[in-house]
Amino acid sequence: MKSKYMMIYNDLVSQIEKNKLKPNDKLLSENEFIKKYEVSRETIRKALNLLAQNGFIQKIRGKGSFVLDINKFDFPVSGLVTFKELSKKLNKNSITILDKLELKEPEAYIKKELNLENQKIWEVIRVRNIDGENIILDKDYLDSTVVEYLDEKICKDSIYNYLEDQKKLDISFAKKEITVEGATKEDYKLLDMKNFDMVVVVKSHVYLNDASLFQYTESRHRPDKFRFIDFARRNKNS
Amino acid sequence: MKSKYMMIYNDLVSQIEKNKLKPNDKLLSENEFIKKYEVSRETIRKALNLLAQNGFIQKIRGKGSFVLDINKFDFPVSGLVTFKELSKKLNKNSITILDKLELKEPEAYIKKELNLENQKIWEVIRVRNIDGENIILDKDYLDSTVVEYLDEKICKDSIYNYLEDQKKLDISFAKKEITVEGATKEDYKLLDMKNFDMVVVVKSHVYLNDASLFQYTESRHRPDKFRFIDFARRNKNS
DNA sequence: GAGTGGTCTAGACCACTTG
DNA sequence: AAGTGGTCTAGACCACTCG
């Protein structure tokens, strides 16, 4: 955030997103960046490595760093991103409908997913309406010992906003699993399923900075509207 | 590969995979690692940061680094991994059936996906049979100016093995897109579709180290057998 | 206060690309 | 030969956790 390499990273990301740096453009060399930002080489390299990791640039030894033509920003992207952040980027006409908000004893399988003892959980069921159609069903389960309070307003806006900005929780990482399953009665009831009989299910376990699990989520998508984009670098360690 | 931080990274990964380091175990501190491996701190930190990035450990300031309980290795995992590498990890009984191998003029949409001029392409169509069922249909299209030669043996084994080990190509990164589509006649013909009428489609654009695009792939999965696991860290830059 | 990880520096040597 | 990125070092200061 305030670290030098993060500021340089954010500066370059915004230049790429604003198209001030275009695909195939050559960045300044590391030595030129050193002069421009008045920092050491390793600091520049941290920023550039982050850009490479996230698919913005490709570094080529002996040649330089080049902007990639991966327009990840037209679509949903991998990573840990909230629905609100996404719909903002996509410029879609989206509404969130709160179907259920309840502090309750967890069902057995939720208890298992969240490794709970006797804590209660918040169950939040929300329907995402995009361009007039109910497309996504989000079912969230949050450990009430971590998240003591929730209300309708928070759920309709963004739970993560509240947790990060108000509660200062440090949401750190998630394990996500994508599968395709038969639609349930609940899916048919809450979503505009047309003639589809399957849904894409994204199950997430979300962890705080101290590696504690606090949230389990099932995000159920009508198959024709589901899209997941991933940028992957190849590992050749072994 | 031969770099110090990569050797340390691989050493620790193998300790975690062999369960010599168990979930929630505390790693040595950075200063202890310095003594153990006789390297500088930044070198240790490069190795540990790679582990954190890939979901093996969580670093907590003031406390230490801890092994995560993310059993990514039971399942398909995100990243740029070949079918052969995957099936080896999964210990499944898998067979590859070569349906088509042809050097030809590309169809218009392939030409577009690969930004081709007048090059011919290799079209490779393979069916993956797992535990006796035809589950996955892989359609590969490779730029023949990059990959001049292919044969049946290579396609039945692993194209990437050949390209990396024999041809010394540096496969670097890919953009992948996951969607769900209606099954085509080809899907019905080549896959054991049971009663399903949709397939999960993974479209990949694969690039070399010099950022040149050389392969486009469509991997079509029967929906009940598809599973994608992703480990994601949250970015809070903006 | 001692120990931990996070950031940053200045300098070194290397491998690779290009003119 | 000059310029590029890749690795590595030794040391510094900081913010955080914990007893």
Coordinates of C-alpha atoms (C1' of nucleotides) in Angstrom, one line a residue:
Chain A
M1 CA 0.0 0.0 0.0
K2 CA 2.5 2.5 1.2
S3 CA 5.5 0.4 0.3
K4 CA 7.6 1.8 -2.5
Y5 CA 7.3 -1.3 -4.7
M6 CA 3.6 -1.4 -4.3
M7 CA 3.3 2.2 -5.3
I8 CA 5.4 1.5 -8.4
Y9 CA 3.3 -1.6 -9.1
N10 CA 0.1 0.3 -8.8
D11 CA 1.4 3.2 -10.9
L12 CA 2.3 0.8 -13.7
V13 CA -0.9 -1.2 -13.5
S14 CA -2.9 2.0 -13.9
Q15 CA -0.8 3.0 -16.9
I16 CA -1.5 -0.3 -18.5
E17 CA -5.2 -0.2 -17.6
K18 CA -5.5 3.3 -19.0
N19 CA -3.7 2.2 -22.1
K20 CA -0.9 4.7 -21.6
L21 CA 1.2 1.5 -21.9
K22 CA 0.0 -0.6 -24.7
P23 CA 0.4 -4.3 -25.5
N24 CA 3.9 -5.1 -26.8
D25 CA 5.2 -1.7 -25.5
K26 CA 8.6 -2.0 -24.0
L27 CA 8.9 -0.8 -20.4
L28 CA 11.8 1.2 -19.2
S29 CA 14.8 -1.0 -18.2
E30 CA 15.4 -1.7 -14.6
N31 CA 18.3 0.7 -14.5
E32 CA 16.1 3.5 -16.0
F33 CA 13.4 2.8 -13.5
I34 CA 16.0 3.1 -10.7
K35 CA 16.6 6.7 -11.9
K36 CA 13.0 7.5 -12.5
Y37 CA 11.7 6.3 -9.1
E38 CA 15.0 6.8 -7.2
V39 CA 14.9 3.4 -5.5
S40 CA 17.2 0.4 -5.6
R41 CA 17.1 -2.3 -8.2
E42 CA 15.6 -5.0 -6.0
T43 CA 12.7 -2.6 -5.2
I44 CA 12.0 -2.1 -8.9
R45 CA 12.3 -5.9 -9.4
K46 CA 9.7 -6.6 -6.8
A47 CA 7.2 -4.3 -8.6
L48 CA 8.0 -5.9 -12.0
N49 CA 7.8 -9.4 -10.7
L50 CA 4.4 -8.7 -9.3
L51 CA 3.3 -7.4 -12.7
A52 CA 4.7 -10.5 -14.4
Q53 CA 3.0 -12.8 -11.9
N54 CA -0.4 -11.1 -12.5
G55 CA -0.1 -11.4 -16.2
F56 CA 0.5 -7.7 -17.1
I57 CA 4.0 -8.0 -18.5
Q58 CA 6.5 -10.5 -19.7
K59 CA 10.2 -10.2 -18.8
I60 CA 12.7 -11.4 -21.3
R61 CA 16.3 -11.7 -20.3
G62 CA 18.6 -9.6 -22.4
K63 CA 15.7 -7.8 -24.0
G64 CA 13.5 -6.1 -21.5
S65 CA 10.0 -6.1 -20.1
F66 CA 7.0 -6.0 -22.4
V67 CA 3.3 -5.3 -21.9
L68 CA 1.1 -8.4 -22.5
D69 CA -2.0 -8.4 -24.5
I70 CA -4.1 -10.3 -22.0
N71 CA -7.3 -8.4 -21.7
K72 CA -8.2 -9.9 -18.4
F73 CA -10.3 -7.0 -17.5
D74 CA -13.2 -7.6 -19.9
F75 CA -14.3 -10.6 -17.8
P76 CA -14.4 -12.2 -14.4
V77 CA -10.9 -13.0 -13.4
S78 CA -9.4 -15.6 -11.1
G79 CA -8.4 -14.4 -7.7
L80 CA -10.2 -13.5 -4.6
V81 CA -12.6 -10.8 -5.7
T82 CA -16.0 -9.8 -4.4
F83 CA -19.1 -9.6 -6.4
K84 CA -19.2 -5.9 -5.9
E85 CA -15.7 -5.4 -7.1
L86 CA -16.5 -7.5 -10.1
S87 CA -19.7 -5.8 -11.1
K88 CA -17.9 -2.4 -10.9
K89 CA -15.3 -3.5 -13.3
L90 CA -17.8 -5.1 -15.6
N91 CA -20.1 -2.1 -15.7
K92 CA -23.1 -4.4 -15.6
N93 CA -26.5 -3.5 -14.3
S94 CA -26.5 -5.6 -11.2
I95 CA -28.7 -5.9 -8.2
T96 CA -28.3 -8.0 -5.1
I97 CA -31.4 -9.5 -3.5
L98 CA -31.1 -10.7 0.0
D99 CA -33.1 -13.9 0.4
K100 CA -32.0 -14.9 3.9
L101 CA -29.9 -13.6 6.8
E102 CA -29.9 -15.7 9.9
L103 CA -27.7 -16.4 12.9
K104 CA -28.2 -20.1 13.5
E105 CA -26.8 -23.5 14.5
P106 CA -24.9 -24.8 11.5
E107 CA -26.1 -27.9 9.6
A108 CA -23.7 -30.8 9.9
Y109 CA -22.0 -30.4 6.6
I110 CA -21.3 -26.7 7.2
K111 CA -19.9 -27.5 10.6
K112 CA -17.6 -29.8 8.9
E113 CA -16.6 -27.4 6.1
L114 CA -15.8 -24.7 8.7
N115 CA -14.2 -27.0 11.3
L116 CA -16.6 -25.7 13.9
E117 CA -17.2 -26.7 17.5
N118 CA -20.2 -25.2 19.0
Q119 CA -20.2 -21.8 17.4
K120 CA -23.2 -20.4 15.6
I121 CA -22.9 -19.2 12.1
W122 CA -24.3 -16.5 9.9
E123 CA -26.1 -17.9 6.9
V124 CA -26.5 -15.4 4.2
I125 CA -28.3 -16.2 0.9
R126 CA -28.2 -13.7 -1.8
V127 CA -29.4 -13.6 -5.4
R128 CA -27.4 -11.6 -8.0
N129 CA -29.6 -10.1 -10.7
I130 CA -27.7 -9.0 -13.8
D131 CA -29.4 -7.2 -16.6
G132 CA -32.8 -8.2 -15.3
E133 CA -32.1 -11.9 -14.8
N134 CA -31.4 -13.9 -11.6
I135 CA -28.1 -15.5 -12.6
I136 CA -26.1 -16.3 -9.4
L137 CA -27.1 -17.7 -6.1
D138 CA -24.5 -17.0 -3.3
K139 CA -24.8 -18.9 -0.1
D140 CA -22.4 -17.7 2.6
Y141 CA -21.6 -19.2 5.9
L142 CA -19.6 -17.1 8.4
D143 CA -18.1 -18.1 11.7
S144 CA -19.9 -15.9 14.3
T145 CA -17.0 -15.9 16.6
V146 CA -15.1 -14.0 14.0
V147 CA -18.0 -12.0 12.5
E148 CA -20.2 -11.1 15.4
Y149 CA -22.5 -8.8 13.6
L150 CA -24.2 -8.6 10.3
D151 CA -27.3 -6.8 9.0
E152 CA -29.4 -6.4 5.9
K153 CA -27.6 -3.2 4.8
I154 CA -24.2 -4.8 5.0
C155 CA -25.3 -7.9 3.0
K156 CA -26.9 -5.9 0.3
D157 CA -23.8 -3.8 -0.1
S158 CA -20.6 -5.9 0.4
I159 CA -19.8 -8.1 3.4
Y160 CA -16.0 -7.9 2.6
N161 CA -16.1 -4.1 2.5
Y162 CA -17.6 -4.2 6.0
L163 CA -15.2 -6.8 7.3
E164 CA -12.1 -5.1 5.9
D165 CA -12.9 -1.5 6.4
Q166 CA -15.0 -1.5 9.5
K167 CA -13.9 -4.6 11.4
K168 CA -10.3 -4.4 10.1
L169 CA -10.2 -8.1 9.4
D170 CA -7.3 -9.2 7.2
I171 CA -8.8 -11.5 4.6
S172 CA -5.9 -13.3 3.1
F173 CA -6.5 -16.3 0.9
A174 CA -9.0 -18.7 -0.4
K175 CA -9.2 -22.2 -1.8
K176 CA -11.8 -22.4 -4.5
E177 CA -13.2 -25.4 -6.3
I178 CA -15.3 -25.3 -9.5
T179 CA -17.6 -28.1 -10.4
V180 CA -20.9 -28.6 -12.3
E181 CA -23.9 -30.1 -10.5
G182 CA -27.5 -30.8 -11.1
A183 CA -29.8 -27.8 -10.2
T184 CA -31.6 -28.1 -6.9
K185 CA -35.1 -27.0 -6.0
E186 CA -33.6 -23.9 -4.5
D187 CA -31.8 -23.1 -7.7
Y188 CA -35.0 -23.4 -9.7
K189 CA -36.9 -21.3 -7.2
L190 CA -34.4 -18.5 -6.9
L191 CA -32.7 -18.4 -10.3
D192 CA -34.1 -17.8 -13.7
M193 CA -33.0 -21.2 -14.9
K194 CA -34.6 -21.2 -18.4
N195 CA -34.2 -24.7 -19.7
F196 CA -31.0 -25.5 -17.9
D197 CA -30.8 -28.3 -15.4
M198 CA -27.3 -27.8 -14.2
V199 CA -25.4 -25.1 -12.3
V200 CA -21.7 -24.2 -12.0
V201 CA -20.8 -24.3 -8.4
V202 CA -17.8 -22.4 -7.0
K203 CA -17.1 -23.5 -3.4
S204 CA -14.7 -21.3 -1.5
H205 CA -13.0 -21.6 1.9
V206 CA -11.8 -18.2 2.9
Y207 CA -9.0 -17.6 5.5
L208 CA -7.7 -14.7 7.5
N209 CA -4.1 -13.5 7.7
D210 CA -3.5 -15.8 10.7
A211 CA -4.5 -18.8 8.6
S212 CA -7.8 -19.2 10.4
L213 CA -10.8 -20.3 8.4
F214 CA -13.8 -18.0 8.8
Q215 CA -16.1 -18.4 5.8
Y216 CA -17.4 -21.1 3.5
T217 CA -19.3 -20.0 0.4
E218 CA -21.2 -21.7 -2.4
S219 CA -21.7 -19.6 -5.5
R220 CA -24.1 -21.2 -7.9
H221 CA -24.2 -19.9 -11.5
R222 CA -26.5 -20.5 -14.4
P223 CA -24.2 -22.3 -16.8
D224 CA -24.6 -20.1 -19.8
K225 CA -23.6 -17.0 -17.8
F226 CA -20.6 -18.5 -16.1
R227 CA -17.1 -17.6 -17.2
F228 CA -13.8 -18.0 -15.4
I229 CA -10.5 -16.6 -16.6
D230 CA -7.2 -17.7 -15.3
F231 CA -3.7 -16.6 -16.0
A232 CA -1.2 -19.3 -15.3
R233 CA 2.6 -19.4 -15.4
R234 CA 4.3 -22.7 -16.0
N235 CA 6.4 -24.2 -13.2
K236 CA 9.3 -26.3 -14.3
N237 CA 10.9 -27.0 -11.0
S238 CA 10.7 -30.7 -10.8
Chain B
M1 CA 16.3 -25.2 -11.2
K2 CA 19.9 -24.8 -10.1
S3 CA 19.3 -21.5 -8.3
K4 CA 19.7 -21.6 -4.6
Y5 CA 16.2 -20.4 -3.8
M6 CA 14.7 -22.9 -6.2
M7 CA 16.6 -25.7 -4.5
I8 CA 15.4 -24.5 -1.1
Y9 CA 11.8 -24.2 -2.4
N10 CA 11.9 -27.7 -3.9
D11 CA 13.3 -29.1 -0.8
L12 CA 10.6 -27.6 1.4
V13 CA 7.8 -28.6 -1.1
S14 CA 8.9 -32.2 -1.1
Q15 CA 9.0 -32.1 2.8
I16 CA 5.5 -30.9 2.8
E17 CA 4.3 -33.4 0.2
K18 CA 6.0 -36.2 2.0
N19 CA 4.3 -35.0 5.2
K20 CA 7.6 -34.5 7.0
L21 CA 6.2 -31.0 7.5
K22 CA 2.6 -31.3 8.5
P23 CA -0.2 -28.8 8.4
N24 CA 0.1 -26.1 11.1
D25 CA 3.8 -27.0 11.7
K26 CA 6.0 -24.0 12.2
L27 CA 8.9 -23.7 9.8
L28 CA 12.3 -22.6 10.9
S29 CA 12.6 -18.8 11.2
E30 CA 14.3 -17.0 8.4
N31 CA 17.4 -16.5 10.5
E32 CA 17.6 -20.2 11.3
F33 CA 17.2 -21.1 7.6
I34 CA 20.1 -18.7 6.9
K35 CA 22.3 -20.9 9.0
K36 CA 20.9 -24.2 7.8
Y37 CA 21.3 -23.4 4.1
E38 CA 24.2 -21.0 4.4
V39 CA 22.6 -18.3 2.2
S40 CA 21.5 -14.8 2.7
R41 CA 18.2 -13.7 4.0
E42 CA 16.7 -12.5 0.7
T43 CA 17.5 -15.9 -0.8
I44 CA 15.5 -17.6 1.9
R45 CA 12.7 -15.1 1.5
K46 CA 12.5 -15.8 -2.2
A47 CA 11.9 -19.5 -1.5
L48 CA 9.4 -18.8 1.3
N49 CA 7.5 -16.3 -0.8
L50 CA 7.2 -18.8 -3.6
L51 CA 5.8 -21.3 -1.1
A52 CA 3.3 -18.7 0.2
Q53 CA 2.3 -17.8 -3.3
N54 CA 1.6 -21.4 -4.2
G55 CA -0.5 -22.1 -1.1
F56 CA 1.9 -24.2 0.8
I57 CA 2.6 -21.9 3.8
Q58 CA 1.3 -18.8 5.5
K59 CA 3.7 -16.2 6.7
I60 CA 2.6 -14.2 9.8
R61 CA 4.6 -11.2 10.9
G62 CA 6.1 -11.6 14.4
K63 CA 5.1 -15.2 14.6
G64 CA 6.7 -17.3 11.8
S65 CA 5.7 -19.3 8.8
F66 CA 3.2 -22.1 9.0
V67 CA 2.3 -25.0 6.8
L68 CA -1.2 -24.7 5.3
D69 CA -3.7 -27.5 5.2
I70 CA -4.7 -27.0 1.6
N71 CA -4.6 -30.5 0.1
K72 CA -4.3 -29.2 -3.4
F73 CA -2.7 -32.4 -4.4
D74 CA -5.7 -34.7 -4.3
F75 CA -7.2 -32.9 -7.3
P76 CA -6.6 -31.1 -10.5
V77 CA -5.1 -27.8 -9.7
S78 CA -5.0 -24.5 -11.4
G79 CA -1.9 -23.7 -13.3
L80 CA -0.3 -24.7 -16.5
V81 CA -0.1 -28.5 -16.1
T82 CA -0.2 -31.1 -18.8
F83 CA -2.6 -34.1 -18.8
K84 CA 0.3 -36.4 -18.3
E85 CA 1.6 -34.6 -15.3
L86 CA -1.9 -34.5 -13.9
S87 CA -2.7 -38.2 -14.3
K88 CA 0.6 -39.1 -12.8
K89 CA -0.3 -37.1 -9.6
L90 CA -3.8 -38.5 -9.5
N91 CA -2.7 -42.1 -10.0
K92 CA -5.6 -42.7 -12.3
N93 CA -5.9 -45.4 -14.9
S94 CA -5.8 -43.2 -17.9
I95 CA -5.3 -43.8 -21.6
T96 CA -4.9 -41.3 -24.5
I97 CA -6.6 -42.1 -27.8
L98 CA -5.4 -40.1 -30.8
D99 CA -8.3 -39.3 -33.0
K100 CA -6.7 -37.0 -35.5
L101 CA -3.2 -35.6 -36.3
E102 CA -3.0 -33.4 -39.3
L103 CA -0.9 -30.6 -40.7
K104 CA -3.4 -28.3 -42.5
E105 CA -4.6 -24.9 -43.4
P106 CA -6.4 -23.5 -40.3
E107 CA -10.0 -22.8 -40.2
A108 CA -10.9 -19.1 -40.0
Y109 CA -11.6 -19.0 -36.3
I110 CA -8.4 -20.9 -35.4
K111 CA -6.5 -18.4 -37.6
K112 CA -8.0 -15.7 -35.5
E113 CA -7.3 -17.3 -32.2
L114 CA -3.7 -17.8 -33.1
N115 CA -3.2 -14.5 -34.9
L116 CA -1.9 -16.4 -38.0
E117 CA -0.9 -15.1 -41.4
N118 CA -0.4 -18.0 -43.9
Q119 CA 1.2 -20.6 -41.6
K120 CA -0.2 -24.1 -41.5
I121 CA -1.2 -25.5 -38.2
W122 CA -1.0 -28.9 -36.5
E123 CA -4.5 -30.1 -35.5
V124 CA -4.4 -32.7 -32.8
I125 CA -7.5 -34.3 -31.4
R126 CA -7.2 -36.6 -28.5
V127 CA -9.6 -38.4 -26.2
R128 CA -8.7 -39.0 -22.6
N129 CA -10.1 -42.2 -21.2
I130 CA -10.1 -42.4 -17.4
D131 CA -11.1 -45.6 -15.6
G132 CA -12.7 -46.9 -18.8
E133 CA -14.7 -43.9 -19.8
N134 CA -14.0 -41.3 -22.4
I135 CA -14.2 -38.2 -20.3
I136 CA -12.2 -35.4 -22.0
L137 CA -11.8 -34.3 -25.5
D138 CA -8.6 -32.3 -26.2
K139 CA -8.4 -30.3 -29.4
D140 CA -5.0 -28.7 -29.9
Y141 CA -3.9 -26.3 -32.6
L142 CA -0.2 -25.5 -32.9
D143 CA 1.6 -23.0 -35.0
S144 CA 3.7 -25.1 -37.5
T145 CA 6.4 -22.4 -37.8
V146 CA 7.1 -23.0 -34.1
V147 CA 6.4 -26.7 -34.0
E148 CA 7.6 -28.0 -37.3
Y149 CA 7.2 -31.7 -36.5
L150 CA 4.8 -34.0 -34.7
D151 CA 4.0 -37.6 -34.9
E152 CA 1.7 -40.2 -33.4
K153 CA 4.0 -41.3 -30.7
I154 CA 4.6 -37.8 -29.4
C155 CA 0.9 -37.1 -29.3
K156 CA 0.1 -40.2 -27.4
D157 CA 2.8 -39.5 -24.9
S158 CA 3.0 -35.8 -24.1
I159 CA 3.4 -32.9 -26.6
Y160 CA 4.8 -30.6 -23.9
N161 CA 7.5 -33.2 -22.9
Y162 CA 8.6 -33.3 -26.5
L163 CA 8.6 -29.5 -27.0
E164 CA 10.4 -28.8 -23.7
D165 CA 12.8 -31.7 -23.6
Q166 CA 13.6 -32.3 -27.2
K167 CA 12.9 -29.0 -28.9
K168 CA 14.0 -26.9 -25.9
L169 CA 11.0 -24.6 -26.3
D170 CA 10.4 -22.4 -23.3
I171 CA 6.7 -22.7 -22.5
S172 CA 6.0 -19.8 -20.2
F173 CA 2.4 -18.9 -19.6
A174 CA -1.2 -19.4 -20.6
K175 CA -4.5 -17.6 -20.5
K176 CA -7.3 -20.0 -19.7
E177 CA -11.1 -19.5 -19.9
I178 CA -13.6 -21.9 -18.4
T179 CA -17.2 -21.9 -19.7
V180 CA -20.0 -24.4 -20.1
E181 CA -21.4 -25.1 -23.5
G182 CA -23.9 -27.3 -25.2
A183 CA -22.4 -30.6 -26.4
T184 CA -21.6 -30.9 -30.1
K185 CA -22.1 -33.8 -32.4
E186 CA -18.3 -34.4 -32.0
D187 CA -18.6 -34.5 -28.2
Y188 CA -21.4 -37.1 -28.5
K189 CA -19.4 -39.1 -30.9
L190 CA -16.1 -39.2 -29.1
L191 CA -17.1 -38.9 -25.4
D192 CA -19.2 -41.2 -23.2
M193 CA -21.8 -38.5 -22.6
K194 CA -24.3 -40.5 -20.6
N195 CA -27.4 -38.3 -20.4
F196 CA -25.5 -35.0 -20.2
D197 CA -26.0 -32.4 -22.9
M198 CA -23.4 -29.9 -21.8
V199 CA -19.6 -29.9 -21.6
V200 CA -17.2 -27.8 -19.6
V201 CA -14.9 -26.1 -22.1
V202 CA -11.4 -24.9 -21.1
K203 CA -10.0 -22.7 -23.8
S204 CA -6.3 -22.0 -23.5
H205 CA -3.9 -19.7 -25.3
V206 CA -0.4 -20.8 -24.6
Y207 CA 2.7 -18.6 -25.0
L208 CA 6.5 -19.0 -25.1
N209 CA 9.0 -17.2 -23.0
D210 CA 9.3 -14.5 -25.7
A211 CA 5.6 -13.8 -25.3
S212 CA 4.8 -15.4 -28.7
L213 CA 1.5 -17.3 -29.0
F214 CA 2.0 -20.8 -30.4
Q215 CA -0.9 -22.9 -29.2
Y216 CA -4.6 -22.7 -28.9
T217 CA -6.4 -25.6 -27.1
E218 CA -10.0 -26.5 -26.3
S219 CA -10.3 -29.1 -23.6
R220 CA -13.9 -30.4 -23.4
H221 CA -15.0 -32.2 -20.2
R222 CA -18.0 -34.2 -19.3
P223 CA -19.6 -32.0 -16.6
D224 CA -19.8 -34.6 -13.8
K225 CA -16.1 -35.3 -14.1
F226 CA -14.8 -31.8 -14.2
R227 CA -13.1 -30.2 -11.3
F228 CA -10.9 -27.2 -11.0
I229 CA -9.1 -26.1 -7.9
D230 CA -7.7 -22.6 -7.4
F231 CA -5.7 -21.1 -4.6
A232 CA -6.0 -17.3 -4.6
R233 CA -4.5 -14.6 -2.5
R234 CA -6.4 -11.4 -2.0
N235 CA -5.0 -8.2 -3.4
K236 CA -5.7 -5.1 -1.5
N237 CA -3.7 -2.6 -3.5
S238 CA -6.3 -0.2 -4.7
Chain C
dG1 C1' 13.2 -6.9 25.0
dA2 C1' 14.0 -10.7 22.0
dG3 C1' 12.4 -12.8 18.0
dT4 C1' 9.7 -12.7 13.9
dG5 C1' 8.7 -11.3 9.1
dG6 C1' 8.5 -6.8 5.7
dT7 C1' 11.0 -3.4 3.2
dC8 C1' 15.0 -1.3 1.2
dT9 C1' 19.8 -0.5 -0.1
dA10 C1' 24.4 -0.7 -2.9
dG11 C1' 27.0 -3.6 -4.9
dA12 C1' 28.5 -7.8 -7.2
dC13 C1' 28.6 -11.5 -10.7
dC14 C1' 26.2 -14.1 -14.2
dA15 C1' 23.6 -15.4 -18.7
dC16 C1' 21.5 -13.8 -22.4
dT17 C1' 20.5 -10.5 -26.6
dT18 C1' 21.8 -7.3 -29.8
dG19 C1' 24.4 -4.3 -32.7
Chain D
dA1 C1' 31.0 -4.6 -26.1
dA2 C1' 27.1 -2.7 -24.1
dG3 C1' 22.7 -3.4 -22.2
dT4 C1' 19.3 -6.4 -20.4
dG5 C1' 17.2 -9.2 -16.7
dG6 C1' 18.4 -13.2 -12.9
dT7 C1' 20.7 -14.3 -8.7
dC8 C1' 22.9 -13.4 -4.5
dT9 C1' 25.0 -11.0 -0.6
dA10 C1' 25.5 -8.3 4.0
dG11 C1' 23.6 -5.1 6.4
dA12 C1' 20.1 -1.9 7.9
dC13 C1' 15.6 -0.2 9.9
dC14 C1' 10.8 -1.1 10.7
dA15 C1' 6.2 -3.2 12.6
dC16 C1' 4.5 -6.8 14.8
dT17 C1' 3.9 -10.7 18.5
dC18 C1' 4.8 -12.6 22.8
dG19 C1' 6.4 -13.6 27.3

